[in-house]
mmCIF file of C-alpha atoms in Angstrom:
data_model
loop_
_atom_site.group_PDB
_atom_site.id
_atom_site.type_symbol
_atom_site.label_atom_id
_atom_site.label_comp_id
_atom_site.label_asym_id
_atom_site.label_seq_id
_atom_site.Cartn_x
_atom_site.Cartn_y
_atom_site.Cartn_z
ATOM 1 C CA ARG A 558 31.156 101.520 -52.060
ATOM 2 C CA ILE A 559 33.768 100.379 -49.325
ATOM 3 C CA ILE A 560 35.111 104.016 -48.882
ATOM 4 C CA ILE A 561 31.540 105.389 -48.679
ATOM 5 C CA GLY A 562 30.589 102.639 -46.026
ATOM 6 C CA GLU A 563 33.796 103.351 -43.846
ATOM 7 C CA THR A 564 33.247 107.194 -43.929
ATOM 8 C CA ALA A 565 29.502 106.631 -42.889
ATOM 9 C CA PHE A 566 30.828 104.374 -39.957
ATOM 10 C CA ARG A 567 33.371 106.923 -38.756
ATOM 11 C CA THR A 568 30.652 109.618 -39.089
ATOM 12 C CA SER A 569 28.409 107.730 -36.845
ATOM 13 C CA LEU A 570 31.103 107.067 -34.290
ATOM 14 C CA HIS A 571 32.052 110.885 -34.331
ATOM 15 C CA ALA A 572 28.375 111.693 -33.657
ATOM 16 C CA GLN A 573 28.342 109.286 -30.565
ATOM 17 C CA GLU A 574 31.532 110.600 -29.147
ATOM 18 C CA THR A 575 30.246 114.169 -29.745
ATOM 19 C CA ALA A 576 27.041 113.273 -27.704
ATOM 20 C CA GLY A 577 29.076 111.812 -24.890
ATOM 21 C CA GLN A 578 28.125 108.200 -25.541
ATOM 22 C CA LYS A 579 30.567 105.456 -25.440
ATOM 23 C CA PRO A 580 30.928 103.805 -28.764
ATOM 24 C CA LEU A 581 30.057 100.386 -29.271
ATOM 25 C CA SER A 582 32.336 97.745 -30.826
ATOM 26 C CA VAL A 583 30.949 94.934 -32.884
ATOM 27 C CA HIS A 584 33.490 92.598 -31.413
ATOM 28 C CA SER A 585 33.046 93.283 -27.730
ATOM 29 C CA PRO A 586 31.572 90.720 -25.401
ATOM 30 C CA PRO A 587 28.010 91.610 -24.167
ATOM 31 C CA THR A 588 27.804 93.031 -20.545
ATOM 32 C CA ALA A 589 25.904 91.506 -17.707
ATOM 33 C CA GLY A 590 23.250 94.274 -17.761
ATOM 34 C CA CYS A 591 22.601 93.826 -21.320
ATOM 35 C CA LEU A 592 19.049 93.864 -22.352
ATOM 36 C CA ASP A 593 19.533 93.037 -25.789
ATOM 37 C CA PRO A 594 18.388 89.522 -26.505
ATOM 38 C CA ALA A 595 20.807 88.968 -29.530
ATOM 39 C CA PRO A 596 23.481 87.725 -27.060
ATOM 40 C CA TRP A 597 21.262 85.014 -25.440
ATOM 41 C CA GLU A 598 20.255 83.997 -28.767
ATOM 42 C CA ASP A 599 23.983 83.528 -29.665
ATOM 43 C CA GLN A 600 24.554 81.469 -26.588
ATOM 44 C CA VAL A 601 21.384 79.329 -27.115
ATOM 45 C CA ASP A 602 22.398 78.808 -30.674
ATOM 46 C CA ALA A 603 25.959 77.840 -29.542
ATOM 47 C CA TRP A 604 24.431 75.334 -27.045
ATOM 48 C CA GLY A 605 25.263 72.099 -28.672
ATOM 49 C CA CYS A 606 22.210 70.053 -26.989
ATOM 50 C CA SER A 607 19.807 69.302 -29.527
ATOM 51 C CA CYS A 608 17.470 67.546 -27.044
ATOM 52 C CA CYS A 609 16.255 70.753 -25.272
ATOM 53 C CA ALA A 610 13.690 73.284 -26.568
ATOM 54 C CA PRO A 611 15.148 76.748 -27.102
ATOM 55 C CA GLU A 612 13.040 78.304 -24.259
ATOM 56 C CA THR A 613 14.393 75.636 -21.959
ATOM 57 C CA LYS A 614 18.093 76.628 -22.755
ATOM 58 C CA ARG A 615 17.203 80.351 -22.239
ATOM 59 C CA GLN A 616 15.924 79.576 -18.869
ATOM 60 C CA ALA A 617 18.893 77.539 -17.998
ATOM 61 C CA LEU A 618 21.106 80.166 -18.992
ATOM 62 C CA ARG A 619 19.320 83.024 -17.362
ATOM 63 C CA GLY A 620 18.126 81.133 -14.217
ATOM 64 C CA THR A 621 14.813 82.258 -12.566
ATOM 65 C CA PRO A 622 14.210 85.987 -13.387
ATOM 66 C CA GLY A 623 15.499 88.189 -10.244
ATOM 67 C CA LYS A 624 17.072 85.106 -8.612
ATOM 68 C CA GLY A 625 20.045 84.160 -10.832
ATOM 69 C CA PRO A 626 20.827 80.659 -11.679
ATOM 70 C CA ALA A 627 18.827 77.709 -10.377
ATOM 71 C CA PRO A 628 20.203 76.578 -6.972
ATOM 72 C CA SER A 629 21.379 73.043 -6.222
ATOM 73 C CA LEU A 630 19.711 70.629 -4.108
ATOM 74 C CA SER A 631 19.459 70.993 -0.674
ATOM 75 C CA THR A 632 21.233 68.444 1.820
ATOM 76 C CA GLY A 633 17.853 66.987 2.749
ATOM 77 C CA SER A 634 16.871 66.643 -0.833
ATOM 78 C CA SER A 635 20.355 65.009 -1.709
ATOM 79 C CA CYS A 636 20.098 62.678 1.147
ATOM 80 C CA ILE A 637 16.489 61.405 -0.121
ATOM 81 C CA LYS A 638 17.802 61.364 -3.543
ATOM 82 C CA TYR A 639 20.626 58.787 -2.730
ATOM 83 C CA LEU A 640 18.285 56.855 -0.241
ATOM 84 C CA ILE A 641 15.946 56.110 -2.896
ATOM 85 C CA PHE A 642 18.856 55.267 -5.311
ATOM 86 C CA PHE A 643 20.502 52.786 -3.147
ATOM 87 C CA SER A 644 17.356 51.249 -1.782
ATOM 88 C CA ASN A 645 16.076 50.691 -5.260
ATOM 89 C CA PHE A 646 19.265 49.490 -6.369
ATOM 90 C CA LEU A 647 19.386 46.770 -3.730
ATOM 91 C CA PHE A 648 15.661 45.627 -4.883
ATOM 92 C CA SER A 649 16.646 45.803 -8.397
ATOM 93 C CA LEU A 650 19.423 43.299 -7.785
ATOM 94 C CA LEU A 651 17.246 40.940 -5.868
ATOM 95 C CA GLY A 652 14.446 41.206 -8.598
ATOM 96 C CA LEU A 653 17.129 40.362 -11.200
ATOM 97 C CA LEU A 654 18.624 37.393 -8.908
ATOM 98 C CA ALA A 655 14.823 36.168 -8.640
ATOM 99 C CA LEU A 656 14.408 36.641 -12.469
ATOM 100 C CA ALA A 657 17.542 34.474 -13.314
ATOM 101 C CA ILE A 658 16.777 31.633 -10.770
ATOM 102 C CA GLY A 659 13.258 31.553 -12.279
ATOM 103 C CA LEU A 660 14.577 31.314 -15.843
ATOM 104 C CA TRP A 661 17.352 29.006 -15.021
ATOM 105 C CA GLY A 662 14.722 26.571 -13.242
ATOM 106 C CA LEU A 663 12.342 26.681 -16.314
ATOM 107 C CA ALA A 664 15.482 25.957 -18.603
ATOM 108 C CA VAL A 665 16.442 23.014 -16.545
ATOM 109 C CA LYS A 666 13.046 21.465 -15.957
ATOM 110 C CA GLY A 667 11.804 22.331 -19.407
ATOM 111 C CA SER A 668 8.245 22.774 -17.917
ATOM 112 C CA LEU A 669 7.120 25.940 -19.355
ATOM 113 C CA GLY A 670 3.699 25.105 -20.710
ATOM 114 C CA SER A 671 4.179 21.539 -20.098
ATOM 115 C CA ASP A 672 2.460 20.911 -16.739
ATOM 116 C CA LEU A 673 -0.627 22.547 -17.454
ATOM 117 C CA GLY A 674 -2.645 19.490 -16.443
ATOM 118 C CA GLY A 675 -0.269 18.503 -13.445
ATOM 119 C CA PRO A 676 -1.168 18.911 -9.740
ATOM 120 C CA LEU A 677 0.129 22.569 -9.644
ATOM 121 C CA PRO A 678 -1.922 24.902 -11.670
ATOM 122 C CA VAL A 679 1.284 27.019 -12.329
ATOM 123 C CA ASP A 680 4.952 26.269 -12.090
ATOM 124 C CA PRO A 681 6.465 28.105 -9.098
ATOM 125 C CA MET A 682 9.369 28.959 -11.243
ATOM 126 C CA LEU A 683 7.084 30.667 -13.658
ATOM 127 C CA GLY A 684 5.768 32.798 -10.733
ATOM 128 C CA LEU A 685 9.378 33.648 -9.575
ATOM 129 C CA THR A 686 10.235 34.628 -13.064
ATOM 130 C CA LEU A 687 7.243 37.153 -13.415
ATOM 131 C CA GLY A 688 7.695 38.340 -9.953
ATOM 132 C CA GLY A 689 11.482 39.021 -10.343
ATOM 133 C CA LEU A 690 10.671 40.797 -13.889
ATOM 134 C CA VAL A 691 8.297 43.066 -12.180
ATOM 135 C CA VAL A 692 10.090 43.934 -9.059
ATOM 136 C CA SER A 693 13.447 44.537 -11.135
ATOM 137 C CA THR A 694 11.708 46.909 -13.779
ATOM 138 C CA VAL A 695 9.914 49.201 -11.128
ATOM 139 C CA SER A 696 13.211 49.371 -8.986
ATOM 140 C CA LEU A 697 15.224 49.980 -11.775
ATOM 141 C CA ALA A 698 12.988 52.789 -12.744
ATOM 142 C CA GLY A 699 13.300 54.283 -9.362
ATOM 143 C CA CYS A 700 16.984 53.861 -9.065
ATOM 144 C CA LEU A 701 17.628 55.521 -12.456
ATOM 145 C CA GLY A 702 14.945 58.179 -11.931
ATOM 146 C CA ALA A 703 16.416 59.282 -8.909
ATOM 147 C CA LEU A 704 19.971 59.356 -10.031
ATOM 148 C CA CYS A 705 19.160 61.135 -13.288
ATOM 149 C CA GLU A 706 16.273 63.200 -11.755
ATOM 150 C CA ASN A 707 14.055 62.213 -14.459
ATOM 151 C CA THR A 708 10.413 62.850 -13.727
ATOM 152 C CA CYS A 709 9.175 60.201 -16.076
ATOM 153 C CA LEU A 710 10.854 57.334 -14.609
ATOM 154 C CA LEU A 711 9.891 58.788 -11.154
ATOM 155 C CA HIS A 712 6.267 58.951 -12.077
ATOM 156 C CA GLY A 713 6.430 55.224 -13.235
ATOM 157 C CA PHE A 714 8.298 54.132 -10.049
ATOM 158 C CA SER A 715 5.520 55.999 -8.122
ATOM 159 C CA GLY A 716 2.680 54.175 -10.113
ATOM 160 C CA GLY A 717 4.317 50.976 -9.671
ATOM 161 C CA ILE A 718 4.484 51.370 -5.791
ATOM 162 C CA LEU A 719 0.971 52.440 -5.545
ATOM 163 C CA ALA A 720 -0.230 49.660 -7.862
ATOM 164 C CA PHE A 721 1.566 47.221 -5.355
ATOM 165 C CA LEU A 722 -0.092 48.904 -2.390
ATOM 166 C CA ALA A 723 -3.498 48.795 -4.226
ATOM 167 C CA LEU A 724 -3.201 45.050 -4.709
ATOM 168 C CA GLU A 725 -2.054 44.286 -1.252
ATOM 169 C CA ALA A 726 -5.252 46.135 0.114
ATOM 170 C CA LEU A 727 -7.317 44.486 -2.314
ATOM 171 C CA ALA A 728 -5.765 41.032 -1.577
ATOM 172 C CA GLY A 729 -6.396 41.795 2.178
ATOM 173 C CA ALA A 730 -9.959 42.735 1.693
ATOM 174 C CA LEU A 731 -10.755 39.587 -0.379
ATOM 175 C CA VAL A 732 -9.039 37.466 2.287
ATOM 176 C CA VAL A 733 -11.153 38.979 5.075
ATOM 177 C CA ALA A 734 -14.596 38.760 2.954
ATOM 178 C CA LEU A 735 -14.037 35.319 1.711
ATOM 179 C CA TRP A 736 -12.163 33.750 4.813
ATOM 180 C CA GLY A 737 -14.657 30.834 4.947
ATOM 181 C CA PRO A 738 -14.479 29.669 1.437
ATOM 182 C CA LEU A 739 -10.803 30.291 1.462
ATOM 183 C CA GLN A 740 -10.410 27.523 4.263
ATOM 184 C CA ASP A 741 -12.244 25.147 2.317
ATOM 185 C CA SER A 742 -10.460 25.722 -0.739
ATOM 186 C CA LEU A 743 -7.205 25.368 1.018
ATOM 187 C CA GLU A 744 -8.048 22.264 2.880
ATOM 188 C CA HIS A 745 -9.078 20.619 -0.596
ATOM 189 C CA THR A 746 -5.763 21.791 -2.221
ATOM 190 C CA LEU A 747 -3.826 20.237 0.574
ATOM 191 C CA ARG A 748 -5.815 17.020 0.215
ATOM 192 C CA VAL A 749 -4.989 16.996 -3.660
ATOM 193 C CA ALA A 750 -1.506 17.837 -2.821
ATOM 194 C CA ILE A 751 -1.154 14.848 -0.586
ATOM 195 C CA VAL A 752 -2.656 12.430 -3.381
ATOM 196 C CA HIS A 753 -0.047 13.604 -5.859
ATOM 197 C CA TYR A 754 2.982 14.059 -3.488
ATOM 198 C CA GLN A 755 5.170 11.792 -5.593
ATOM 199 C CA ASP A 756 4.108 13.286 -8.806
ATOM 200 C CA ASP A 757 5.972 16.591 -8.850
ATOM 201 C CA ALA A 758 9.148 17.660 -7.410
ATOM 202 C CA ASP A 759 8.041 21.332 -6.860
ATOM 203 C CA LEU A 760 4.765 20.119 -5.062
ATOM 204 C CA ARG A 761 6.848 17.889 -2.957
ATOM 205 C CA PHE A 762 9.035 20.562 -1.772
ATOM 206 C CA LEU A 763 6.380 22.922 -1.187
ATOM 207 C CA LEU A 764 4.296 20.551 0.995
ATOM 208 C CA ASP A 765 7.354 19.730 2.995
ATOM 209 C CA GLN A 766 8.174 23.252 3.918
ATOM 210 C CA VAL A 767 4.594 23.955 4.731
ATOM 211 C CA GLN A 768 4.443 21.021 6.947
ATOM 212 C CA LEU A 769 7.864 21.682 8.612
ATOM 213 C CA GLY A 770 7.063 25.381 9.070
ATOM 214 C CA LEU A 771 3.817 25.102 10.483
ATOM 215 C CA LYS A 772 4.670 21.839 12.527
ATOM 216 C CA CYS A 773 1.682 20.095 11.099
ATOM 217 C CA CYS A 774 0.996 16.706 9.435
ATOM 218 C CA GLY A 775 -1.680 16.500 6.668
ATOM 219 C CA ALA A 776 -4.810 18.944 6.050
ATOM 220 C CA ALA A 777 -6.786 17.922 9.206
ATOM 221 C CA SER A 778 -4.666 15.356 10.949
ATOM 222 C CA TYR A 779 -1.807 12.776 9.948
ATOM 223 C CA GLN A 780 -4.547 10.170 9.023
ATOM 224 C CA ASP A 781 -4.964 12.297 5.566
ATOM 225 C CA TRP A 782 -1.752 10.768 4.278
ATOM 226 C CA GLN A 783 -3.682 7.343 3.980
ATOM 227 C CA GLN A 784 -5.078 8.631 0.713
ATOM 228 C CA ASN A 785 -1.658 8.528 -0.857
ATOM 229 C CA LEU A 786 -1.085 4.956 -1.874
#
């Protein structure tokens, strides 16, 4: 059988040489203009990445039809990419810092869920913790998405930014629409805070900062402090 196979193979080669065709070698590498898809299949199978679909591998190897391999990012796109990365990296650090300070404050005070009936409806440290968590999550998504060029992370970052903008617009519209009731509610809250000034350290700090920053004393006048025994 081996002798018959070799004879048939040599006869085929002799026929190709007689017809003026270049004999093909089974061990020769494929040329650049080869239209046979088998060499591309070999390269796809040899690619060790298991996370990409075979069609994606073929497109990466062949590039855009008629244009060669996919071009790299332009200078402007690279600048935008690294600008998004560094800005989100800075905001992620600030968010993580706020998260750490909030968790530290809750751990030191031990007030998580213990001050529900106090003068403040929510512990300021809890608000700082939740704000730092949200900001750091969105910023890290934008940072890693820009660095790795991951569309899923970039979509999540864009969604978070749009949600922030929508909430800000909604808050502004509510302030404009409910300005009168908000003033009355704020005045009532300040009077309650004056009465409970000595009861909570956070309340005392916030009230002092408001009065120092606005250069005021009391809700309507300094006589409001007569309500505090």
